[in-house]
Amino acid sequence: MTDQGLLRPRHVAMISLGGIIGAGLFVGSSTAIGIAGPGVLLAYLLAGMISFLMMRMLGEMALARPGAGSFNAYVRLSLGPQVSFVTGWLYWYFWVIVVGAETVAGASLIHDWLPPDWIPHAPVWLIGLLLIAVMTSSNLMSVRAYGEFEFWFSLLKVGAIVLFILVGSAWLGHAGVAGHDPLSSLFGGRGALRGPLPNGGLAVLAAVPSVMFSLTGAEIASIAATDSRDPAANVARAARTVALRILLFYLASILVILCIVPWGAIRSGHSPYVTAMDVMGIPGGATLMAAVVLVAVLSCLNSGLYVTSRILNELALQGDAPQAMVVRNRRGVPTRAILAGSVTGFLAAIASVVSPDLVFAFLLNASGAVILAIYAVIATAQLRARSAMAASGATPAYRMWGHPWLSGAVIAAIACVLLSMVLQPAQRSQVVASLFSVIVVIIAARLHGRRRPIRSGVSP
């Protein structure tokens, strides 16, 4: 691939910046707030630490083995081909379901904006098909085209959050809001329940799963970096700034919301950002936020198609996927892998229309806890890689802090999150269905290994 077809540092930086900003923040945060009240800030802090340390581990492995490939290549080098097979296919499955879910979310938003006489002629599935066709086209053009789309999508998302924080802070500090007490809003609860932890400390842990899922996407930088000139340096750069991004975009914006709107007044499933803008009296706040959510959905859809294609391409290079998926065109784009992700994602979207409470619900549940299992595997790979480096006398140029204790703490924290999901009836089905997905892929890995040896090698 020529330099003209590669992602530039600004693309990778903005992809990593916007990767953790999606509808999970703009809308899904309402669920976490309802569970933990102001204690949700602690939940975001805990989940943010897991995400930050995960990126730190990826940065260490990327600089230790530059040019190896995505995070799954590090898993392969440290834990072996069968573990890599399992994590690669689970990650592909997770993002295919994300593509389907985001397609439906974006199509539903647009459908709600249509004039009444258009609605009978524009069903959600047709709008979803058009959306996925547009995003597929952008990915098929070139790696640079994907990067440009995602650069501007991420810039809009980041700009919207920064503007919200500035406007909200100005409103809180303005003399015109005399009589509004930010602390009373922050610590006010339902009825007599008041204080920083109105639902108790366990509620904070209960909120972590939904918070954790809204933070997924930081690792996309390790995949996008493989299409840049200096992958290892770009991954390390993204790892250095992920903590600042989480503090600014999540903790700061949620804190502003809670200082404006009492947490008990925030309805689950309704954007707390819209509620805050209504309280501030910003005209057209709901429409503005709906537009921002649509941008976030399209950004996630765009990234989902990119991620599924690169992971599938890398699996094929390792002999773990059909060899047809290895093929790239003269612009360096894995066209067949992109189309495979697009078609599968659209089928998942169709399932949400045909069987939303059975097939699509199962697909969503079966991917719910998968990303947490993958993060635990990445942490284990880093522990193994560091041990191998120590045995050879090498010193990492960019190191994970507190080795091996912090890496082990990340694995323990993920185990606690999964346990908290098991203990909550509403989330237990996700763990059970995700375990089913893991078992199916493990069986496939065993059968694949018996059929023929898995050849070594990494993606370029």
PDB file of C-alpha atoms in Angstrom, residues 235-351:
ATOM      1  CA  VAL A 235      -0.883   2.885  19.268  1.00  0.00           C
ATOM      2  CA  ALA A 236       1.382   4.195  22.041  1.00  0.00           C
ATOM      3  CA  ARG A 237       0.243   7.762  21.318  1.00  0.00           C
ATOM      4  CA  ALA A 238      -3.400   6.721  21.588  1.00  0.00           C
ATOM      5  CA  ALA A 239      -2.656   4.874  24.829  1.00  0.00           C
ATOM      6  CA  ARG A 240      -1.116   7.988  26.389  1.00  0.00           C
ATOM      7  CA  THR A 241      -4.198  10.117  25.804  1.00  0.00           C
ATOM      8  CA  VAL A 242      -7.051   7.693  26.518  1.00  0.00           C
ATOM      9  CA  ALA A 243      -7.226   8.660  30.223  1.00  0.00           C
ATOM     10  CA  LEU A 244      -7.573  12.346  29.359  1.00  0.00           C
ATOM     11  CA  ARG A 245     -10.338  11.545  26.859  1.00  0.00           C
ATOM     12  CA  ILE A 246     -12.316   9.553  29.400  1.00  0.00           C
ATOM     13  CA  LEU A 247     -11.932  12.230  32.067  1.00  0.00           C
ATOM     14  CA  LEU A 248     -13.064  14.972  29.695  1.00  0.00           C
ATOM     15  CA  PHE A 249     -15.780  13.368  27.614  1.00  0.00           C
ATOM     16  CA  TYR A 250     -17.351  11.089  30.187  1.00  0.00           C
ATOM     17  CA  LEU A 251     -16.665  12.274  33.725  1.00  0.00           C
ATOM     18  CA  ALA A 252     -16.773  16.015  32.973  1.00  0.00           C
ATOM     19  CA  SER A 253     -19.915  15.922  30.825  1.00  0.00           C
ATOM     20  CA  ILE A 254     -21.798  13.580  33.192  1.00  0.00           C
ATOM     21  CA  LEU A 255     -20.795  15.767  36.159  1.00  0.00           C
ATOM     22  CA  VAL A 256     -22.176  18.844  34.365  1.00  0.00           C
ATOM     23  CA  ILE A 257     -25.435  16.979  33.645  1.00  0.00           C
ATOM     24  CA  LEU A 258     -25.864  15.907  37.265  1.00  0.00           C
ATOM     25  CA  CYS A 259     -25.210  19.446  38.476  1.00  0.00           C
ATOM     26  CA  ILE A 260     -27.976  20.716  36.171  1.00  0.00           C
ATOM     27  CA  VAL A 261     -30.543  17.909  36.457  1.00  0.00           C
ATOM     28  CA  PRO A 262     -31.274  15.968  39.679  1.00  0.00           C
ATOM     29  CA  TRP A 263     -30.381  12.352  38.911  1.00  0.00           C
ATOM     30  CA  GLY A 264     -33.860  11.205  39.912  1.00  0.00           C
ATOM     31  CA  ALA A 265     -35.344  13.283  37.076  1.00  0.00           C
ATOM     32  CA  ILE A 266     -33.323  11.489  34.381  1.00  0.00           C
ATOM     33  CA  ARG A 267     -35.370   8.832  32.568  1.00  0.00           C
ATOM     34  CA  SER A 268     -33.749   5.611  31.400  1.00  0.00           C
ATOM     35  CA  GLY A 269     -33.577   5.435  27.603  1.00  0.00           C
ATOM     36  CA  HIS A 270     -33.924   9.207  27.248  1.00  0.00           C
ATOM     37  CA  SER A 271     -30.768  11.230  26.573  1.00  0.00           C
ATOM     38  CA  PRO A 272     -29.684  13.053  29.753  1.00  0.00           C
ATOM     39  CA  TYR A 273     -28.008  15.614  27.485  1.00  0.00           C
ATOM     40  CA  VAL A 274     -31.388  16.507  26.008  1.00  0.00           C
ATOM     41  CA  THR A 275     -32.884  16.743  29.512  1.00  0.00           C
ATOM     42  CA  ALA A 276     -30.081  19.064  30.603  1.00  0.00           C
ATOM     43  CA  MET A 277     -30.559  21.289  27.556  1.00  0.00           C
ATOM     44  CA  ASP A 278     -34.279  21.462  28.241  1.00  0.00           C
ATOM     45  CA  VAL A 279     -33.556  22.593  31.820  1.00  0.00           C
ATOM     46  CA  MET A 280     -31.144  25.243  30.501  1.00  0.00           C
ATOM     47  CA  GLY A 281     -33.815  26.410  28.080  1.00  0.00           C
ATOM     48  CA  ILE A 282     -31.754  25.798  24.940  1.00  0.00           C
ATOM     49  CA  PRO A 283     -34.179  25.948  21.986  1.00  0.00           C
ATOM     50  CA  GLY A 284     -34.185  22.916  19.725  1.00  0.00           C
ATOM     51  CA  GLY A 285     -32.037  20.969  22.193  1.00  0.00           C
ATOM     52  CA  ALA A 286     -33.757  17.680  21.457  1.00  0.00           C
ATOM     53  CA  THR A 287     -33.316  18.113  17.703  1.00  0.00           C
ATOM     54  CA  LEU A 288     -29.657  19.099  18.092  1.00  0.00           C
ATOM     55  CA  MET A 289     -28.929  16.081  20.271  1.00  0.00           C
ATOM     56  CA  ALA A 290     -30.796  13.743  17.910  1.00  0.00           C
ATOM     57  CA  ALA A 291     -28.495  14.971  15.128  1.00  0.00           C
ATOM     58  CA  VAL A 292     -25.425  14.364  17.308  1.00  0.00           C
ATOM     59  CA  VAL A 293     -26.668  10.868  18.192  1.00  0.00           C
ATOM     60  CA  LEU A 294     -27.144  10.144  14.471  1.00  0.00           C
ATOM     61  CA  VAL A 295     -23.555  11.243  13.815  1.00  0.00           C
ATOM     62  CA  ALA A 296     -22.389   8.976  16.646  1.00  0.00           C
ATOM     63  CA  VAL A 297     -24.377   6.060  15.198  1.00  0.00           C
ATOM     64  CA  LEU A 298     -22.990   6.586  11.687  1.00  0.00           C
ATOM     65  CA  SER A 299     -19.476   6.858  13.116  1.00  0.00           C
ATOM     66  CA  CYS A 300     -19.903   3.561  14.968  1.00  0.00           C
ATOM     67  CA  LEU A 301     -21.359   1.939  11.843  1.00  0.00           C
ATOM     68  CA  ASN A 302     -18.446   3.203   9.754  1.00  0.00           C
ATOM     69  CA  SER A 303     -15.894   1.939  12.285  1.00  0.00           C
ATOM     70  CA  GLY A 304     -17.730  -1.359  12.700  1.00  0.00           C
ATOM     71  CA  LEU A 305     -17.455  -2.143   8.992  1.00  0.00           C
ATOM     72  CA  TYR A 306     -13.781  -1.179   9.035  1.00  0.00           C
ATOM     73  CA  VAL A 307     -12.987  -3.302  12.099  1.00  0.00           C
ATOM     74  CA  THR A 308     -14.842  -6.400  10.879  1.00  0.00           C
ATOM     75  CA  SER A 309     -12.998  -6.276   7.543  1.00  0.00           C
ATOM     76  CA  ARG A 310      -9.516  -5.900   9.078  1.00  0.00           C
ATOM     77  CA  ILE A 311     -10.027  -8.613  11.667  1.00  0.00           C
ATOM     78  CA  LEU A 312     -11.447 -10.994   9.046  1.00  0.00           C
ATOM     79  CA  ASN A 313      -8.573 -10.160   6.699  1.00  0.00           C
ATOM     80  CA  GLU A 314      -6.047 -10.867   9.457  1.00  0.00           C
ATOM     81  CA  LEU A 315      -7.762 -14.147  10.357  1.00  0.00           C
ATOM     82  CA  ALA A 316      -7.555 -15.187   6.702  1.00  0.00           C
ATOM     83  CA  LEU A 317      -3.860 -14.312   6.585  1.00  0.00           C
ATOM     84  CA  GLN A 318      -3.359 -16.638   9.547  1.00  0.00           C
ATOM     85  CA  GLY A 319      -5.308 -19.431   7.833  1.00  0.00           C
ATOM     86  CA  ASP A 320      -8.189 -19.062  10.304  1.00  0.00           C
ATOM     87  CA  ALA A 321     -10.734 -17.729   7.780  1.00  0.00           C
ATOM     88  CA  PRO A 322     -11.490 -18.421   4.095  1.00  0.00           C
ATOM     89  CA  GLN A 323      -8.548 -17.458   1.910  1.00  0.00           C
ATOM     90  CA  ALA A 324     -10.827 -15.366  -0.290  1.00  0.00           C
ATOM     91  CA  MET A 325     -10.798 -12.791   2.523  1.00  0.00           C
ATOM     92  CA  VAL A 326      -7.043 -12.261   2.101  1.00  0.00           C
ATOM     93  CA  VAL A 327      -7.512 -10.473  -1.223  1.00  0.00           C
ATOM     94  CA  ARG A 328      -6.985  -6.699  -1.263  1.00  0.00           C
ATOM     95  CA  ASN A 329      -7.469  -4.444  -4.243  1.00  0.00           C
ATOM     96  CA  ARG A 330      -4.822  -2.110  -5.648  1.00  0.00           C
ATOM     97  CA  ARG A 331      -5.794   0.531  -3.057  1.00  0.00           C
ATOM     98  CA  GLY A 332      -5.036  -1.933  -0.250  1.00  0.00           C
ATOM     99  CA  VAL A 333      -8.705  -2.441   0.657  1.00  0.00           C
ATOM    100  CA  PRO A 334      -9.920  -5.962   1.633  1.00  0.00           C
ATOM    101  CA  THR A 335     -13.098  -5.653  -0.438  1.00  0.00           C
ATOM    102  CA  ARG A 336     -14.432  -9.168   0.150  1.00  0.00           C
ATOM    103  CA  ALA A 337     -13.922  -8.892   3.910  1.00  0.00           C
ATOM    104  CA  ILE A 338     -15.769  -5.561   3.922  1.00  0.00           C
ATOM    105  CA  LEU A 339     -18.673  -6.985   1.950  1.00  0.00           C
ATOM    106  CA  ALA A 340     -18.834 -10.031   4.247  1.00  0.00           C
ATOM    107  CA  GLY A 341     -19.185  -7.759   7.273  1.00  0.00           C
ATOM    108  CA  SER A 342     -21.744  -5.553   5.509  1.00  0.00           C
ATOM    109  CA  VAL A 343     -23.955  -8.442   4.440  1.00  0.00           C
ATOM    110  CA  THR A 344     -23.792 -10.182   7.833  1.00  0.00           C
ATOM    111  CA  GLY A 345     -24.442  -6.919   9.664  1.00  0.00           C
ATOM    112  CA  PHE A 346     -27.435  -6.171   7.467  1.00  0.00           C
ATOM    113  CA  LEU A 347     -28.833  -9.662   8.088  1.00  0.00           C
ATOM    114  CA  ALA A 348     -28.550  -8.939  11.821  1.00  0.00           C
ATOM    115  CA  ALA A 349     -30.435  -5.683  11.221  1.00  0.00           C
ATOM    116  CA  ILE A 350     -33.159  -7.557   9.327  1.00  0.00           C
ATOM    117  CA  ALA A 351     -33.438  -9.948  12.282  1.00  0.00           C
TER     118      ALA A 351
END
